Each structure stands twice: as structure tokens, then as C-alpha cells.
Amino acid sequence: MRKPFVAGNWKMNGSSASIKTLVGGILDGMGRVKNAEVVVCPSFVYLSEVAQLLAGSAVEFGSQDVAKEESGAYTGEVAVSMLKDMACKYAIIGHSERRAYYGDTDEIVAEKFIAAQKGGLTPILCVGELLEEREAGQTEAVVERQLQAVVGRAGIRALESAVIAYEPVWAIGTGKTASPEQAQAVHAFIRQWMSKEDSAVAEKVQILYGGSVKAANANELFSQTDIDGGLIGGASLSAEEFISICEAAG
Ligand code: 13P
């Protein structure tokens, strides 16, 4: 059985004060979460603060991106080794906002994925189609291309120590959630695609859904066979909402 997994992607939100309140609320609510792995991904600047606030708890944390280079003259970038130094466990890689606004191509995403794993972080690899791609019937082809870019370089076994997040771009921050059936269909496709290469890996990898997940729709989404949890944006900024989502995951 795959362990349920819920990660909060705080994106570029928060302040020292608001993060303290948010983490406090999450820790207070953790008694309601039975089995799910709970992860929060703050902005880089708050990682060490979050690390301190979470110390000794069951909640893990991750970054929202990593540099593909190990170290050196890369102004503004954050190395995997620095994140490890902060006791960071996960790294979101290839989020659609990085792909759309910061030039993260499939190749760069694959390099970042490999760098994260090499340095000991577990990548949360994001894939997902644009609205026009869905409307053109290209959802599966797009997701396959994004996965293949990583698997072609890192090998299928690399996914064994990674988490995949399917995030249809049209559902992110729009309040327009994919229906449980639409999400399940793509999750099943991803699992079948992996199982063509390695069925044990396909069975093992957690596949999260992301895109306007809220407490009100989490149950229905998470009850789908191939949906193992969620990557939560807006709703992860409220402790009550986020904990309710984690509770729904299990
Ligand atoms: P929303 O939950 O705000 O739609 O964001 C989803 C997301 O991008 C998580 O990475």
C-alpha cells in the first residue's frame, strides 16, 4: 500500500509572523492526521525558520525548486547541498509556474531532478498540461513527454525515490478543479506508462493531484484508486483547511 502524502506549496507567500502561526496551527492539528505524510514547502528564506518550528514533529519540509549546479558562480540560485544542510527532505521540481515563467524546460527539469536525487533530496516532480493542450486532446502526450524527459536521463528506477504530482495547469489557482474522474484517468495513465518499463516501480510511486484542492473536494479526489494525495497551493496557507485536506488523505 502506498502511504498517503500531502504537501503544501506555499509559493511566494508568507512572512516570519504568518509562518509561525501557520506552522503552529498545522502542528496543533496533526493529531487528526492518522497516516499521511505531511510536508510543507516554504520560500527558501523561511526554510531555516520552518526547520526550527518543525523540529521533533512528524511534519517534513521541502523547497520549491533547486539549482541544477552543485555550487559556484550562480547568483541567486540555491544548491541542493544547502537545502540538505537545512535538513530539507523534499524538493518540488518542474512546477508549472517555473516552467511557464522561469524557463524551466523539460531538459532543465530533468537536470534538477537528477541533482536533487544525487544530493539526497526526494524530488516531487510536477507534470501537467495547459488548457489548450487538454482541449486539443494532448494531455497524455504532454505528460508522457514530461516524464520521459526525466526517465530518459535518470532511468525508471529513479522514480522509486521520487513523488510525482499531476497538476493540470488550468486547475492551478483557478478554483477549477479537475473532476475526480478526469484526475484519476491521468493518474492511471501515468501508472500504466511507468508499468510498461517497471511494474514494481509503478505500484510503488505516490502520485499526487494538484490544482484547486480544498477541504471540500479532497475526499472525493483522494478516494480515487491512483490518487495518493495532493500538492496543495492556496489552501495550504490556512492551517485548518490544510489539516482537513491531510485528514482526508488518511
Ligand atoms: P492551488 O492549490 O492554489 O490551485 O495550487 C496548486 C499548486 O500549484 C500546488 O503546487
Tab-separated table of N, CA and C in Angstrom, residues 66-68 80 91 93-94 107-119 121-126 150-151 153-164:
chain	number	residue	atom	x	y	z
A	66	VAL	N	15.286	23.775	-6.966
A	66	VAL	CA	16.706	23.626	-6.626
A	66	VAL	C	17.520	24.123	-7.820
A	67	ALA	N	18.807	24.400	-7.571
A	67	ALA	CA	19.723	24.685	-8.679
A	67	ALA	C	20.154	23.360	-9.272
A	68	LYS	N	20.394	23.348	-10.573
A	68	LYS	CA	20.883	22.113	-11.181
A	68	LYS	C	22.398	21.982	-10.994
A	80	VAL	N	21.485	22.168	-3.836
A	80	VAL	CA	20.914	21.012	-3.132
A	80	VAL	C	21.631	20.802	-1.797
A	91	ALA	N	12.100	18.304	-2.540
A	91	ALA	CA	12.214	19.480	-3.401
A	91	ALA	C	11.178	19.367	-4.509
A	93	ILE	N	10.077	19.951	-8.049
A	93	ILE	CA	10.859	20.135	-9.279
A	93	ILE	C	9.895	20.241	-10.461
A	94	GLY	N	10.117	21.244	-11.300
A	94	GLY	CA	9.330	21.340	-12.530
A	94	GLY	C	7.907	21.821	-12.326
A	107	GLU	N	14.333	19.594	-20.224
A	107	GLU	CA	15.733	19.211	-20.014
A	107	GLU	C	16.240	19.755	-18.675
A	108	ILE	N	15.937	21.016	-18.410
A	108	ILE	CA	16.372	21.622	-17.147
A	108	ILE	C	15.707	20.907	-15.967
A	109	VAL	N	14.431	20.609	-16.118
A	109	VAL	CA	13.709	19.896	-15.061
A	109	VAL	C	14.393	18.555	-14.784
A	110	ALA	N	14.777	17.859	-15.844
A	110	ALA	CA	15.452	16.566	-15.669
A	110	ALA	C	16.788	16.758	-14.952
A	111	GLU	N	17.530	17.798	-15.316
A	111	GLU	CA	18.821	18.048	-14.648
A	111	GLU	C	18.614	18.371	-13.175
A	112	LYS	N	17.585	19.153	-12.877
A	112	LYS	CA	17.297	19.497	-11.476
A	112	LYS	C	16.874	18.251	-10.699
A	113	PHE	N	16.088	17.415	-11.335
A	113	PHE	CA	15.632	16.160	-10.707
A	113	PHE	C	16.853	15.315	-10.337
A	114	ILE	N	17.763	15.172	-11.277
A	114	ILE	CA	18.949	14.342	-11.057
A	114	ILE	C	19.833	14.962	-9.965
A	115	ALA	N	19.992	16.285	-10.007
A	115	ALA	CA	20.816	16.962	-8.987
A	115	ALA	C	20.208	16.773	-7.598
A	116	ALA	N	18.885	16.895	-7.508
A	116	ALA	CA	18.208	16.741	-6.205
A	116	ALA	C	18.447	15.344	-5.647
A	117	GLN	N	18.227	14.344	-6.481
A	117	GLN	CA	18.411	12.954	-6.009
A	117	GLN	C	19.863	12.667	-5.656
A	118	LYS	N	20.748	13.158	-6.482
A	118	LYS	CA	22.174	12.922	-6.237
A	118	LYS	C	22.586	13.490	-4.875
A	119	GLY	N	21.993	14.627	-4.522
A	119	GLY	CA	22.322	15.276	-3.255
A	119	GLY	C	21.498	14.770	-2.084
A	121	LEU	N	17.981	14.633	-1.838
A	121	LEU	CA	16.617	15.148	-1.657
A	121	LEU	C	15.651	14.281	-2.457
A	122	THR	N	14.436	14.156	-1.983
A	122	THR	CA	13.407	13.433	-2.740
A	122	THR	C	12.649	14.428	-3.611
A	123	PRO	N	12.739	14.275	-4.937
A	123	PRO	CA	12.020	15.225	-5.803
A	123	PRO	C	10.508	14.972	-5.795
A	124	ILE	N	9.767	16.057	-5.806
A	124	ILE	CA	8.329	15.987	-6.086
A	124	ILE	C	8.204	16.545	-7.501
A	125	LEU	N	8.145	15.651	-8.461
A	125	LEU	CA	8.213	16.031	-9.876
A	125	LEU	C	6.822	16.398	-10.392
A	126	CYS	N	6.673	17.647	-10.841
A	126	CYS	CA	5.367	18.117	-11.317
A	126	CYS	C	5.237	17.961	-12.828
A	150	VAL	N	12.631	13.007	-17.946
A	150	VAL	CA	13.332	12.629	-16.712
A	150	VAL	C	13.774	11.173	-16.778
A	151	VAL	N	12.856	10.292	-17.151
A	151	VAL	CA	13.158	8.848	-17.154
A	151	VAL	C	14.233	8.522	-18.198
A	153	ARG	N	16.757	10.226	-18.935
A	153	ARG	CA	18.078	10.577	-18.404
A	153	ARG	C	18.408	9.856	-17.100
A	154	ALA	N	17.398	9.700	-16.259
A	154	ALA	CA	17.659	9.176	-14.907
A	154	ALA	C	17.337	7.689	-14.784
A	155	GLY	N	16.539	7.164	-15.715
A	155	GLY	CA	16.128	5.761	-15.647
A	155	GLY	C	14.841	5.625	-14.835
A	156	ILE	N	14.071	4.593	-15.135
A	156	ILE	CA	12.769	4.403	-14.483
A	156	ILE	C	12.923	4.187	-12.973
A	157	ARG	N	14.015	3.509	-12.584
A	157	ARG	CA	14.199	3.209	-11.159
A	157	ARG	C	14.365	4.472	-10.304
A	158	ALA	N	14.740	5.568	-10.957
A	158	ALA	CA	14.897	6.828	-10.222
A	158	ALA	C	13.562	7.287	-9.645
A	159	LEU	N	12.468	6.901	-10.290
A	159	LEU	CA	11.156	7.335	-9.807
A	159	LEU	C	10.772	6.667	-8.487
A	160	GLU	N	11.468	5.567	-8.190
A	160	GLU	CA	11.212	4.854	-6.948
A	160	GLU	C	11.474	5.740	-5.723
A	161	SER	N	12.458	6.615	-5.851
A	161	SER	CA	12.694	7.538	-4.729
A	161	SER	C	12.307	8.957	-5.144
A	162	ALA	N	11.094	9.053	-5.674
A	162	ALA	CA	10.539	10.352	-6.037
A	162	ALA	C	9.026	10.290	-5.833
A	163	VAL	N	8.417	11.457	-5.869
A	163	VAL	CA	6.961	11.560	-5.816
A	163	VAL	C	6.570	12.295	-7.087
A	164	ILE	N	5.484	11.885	-7.715
A	164	ILE	CA	5.017	12.593	-8.912
A	164	ILE	C	3.777	13.403	-8.538
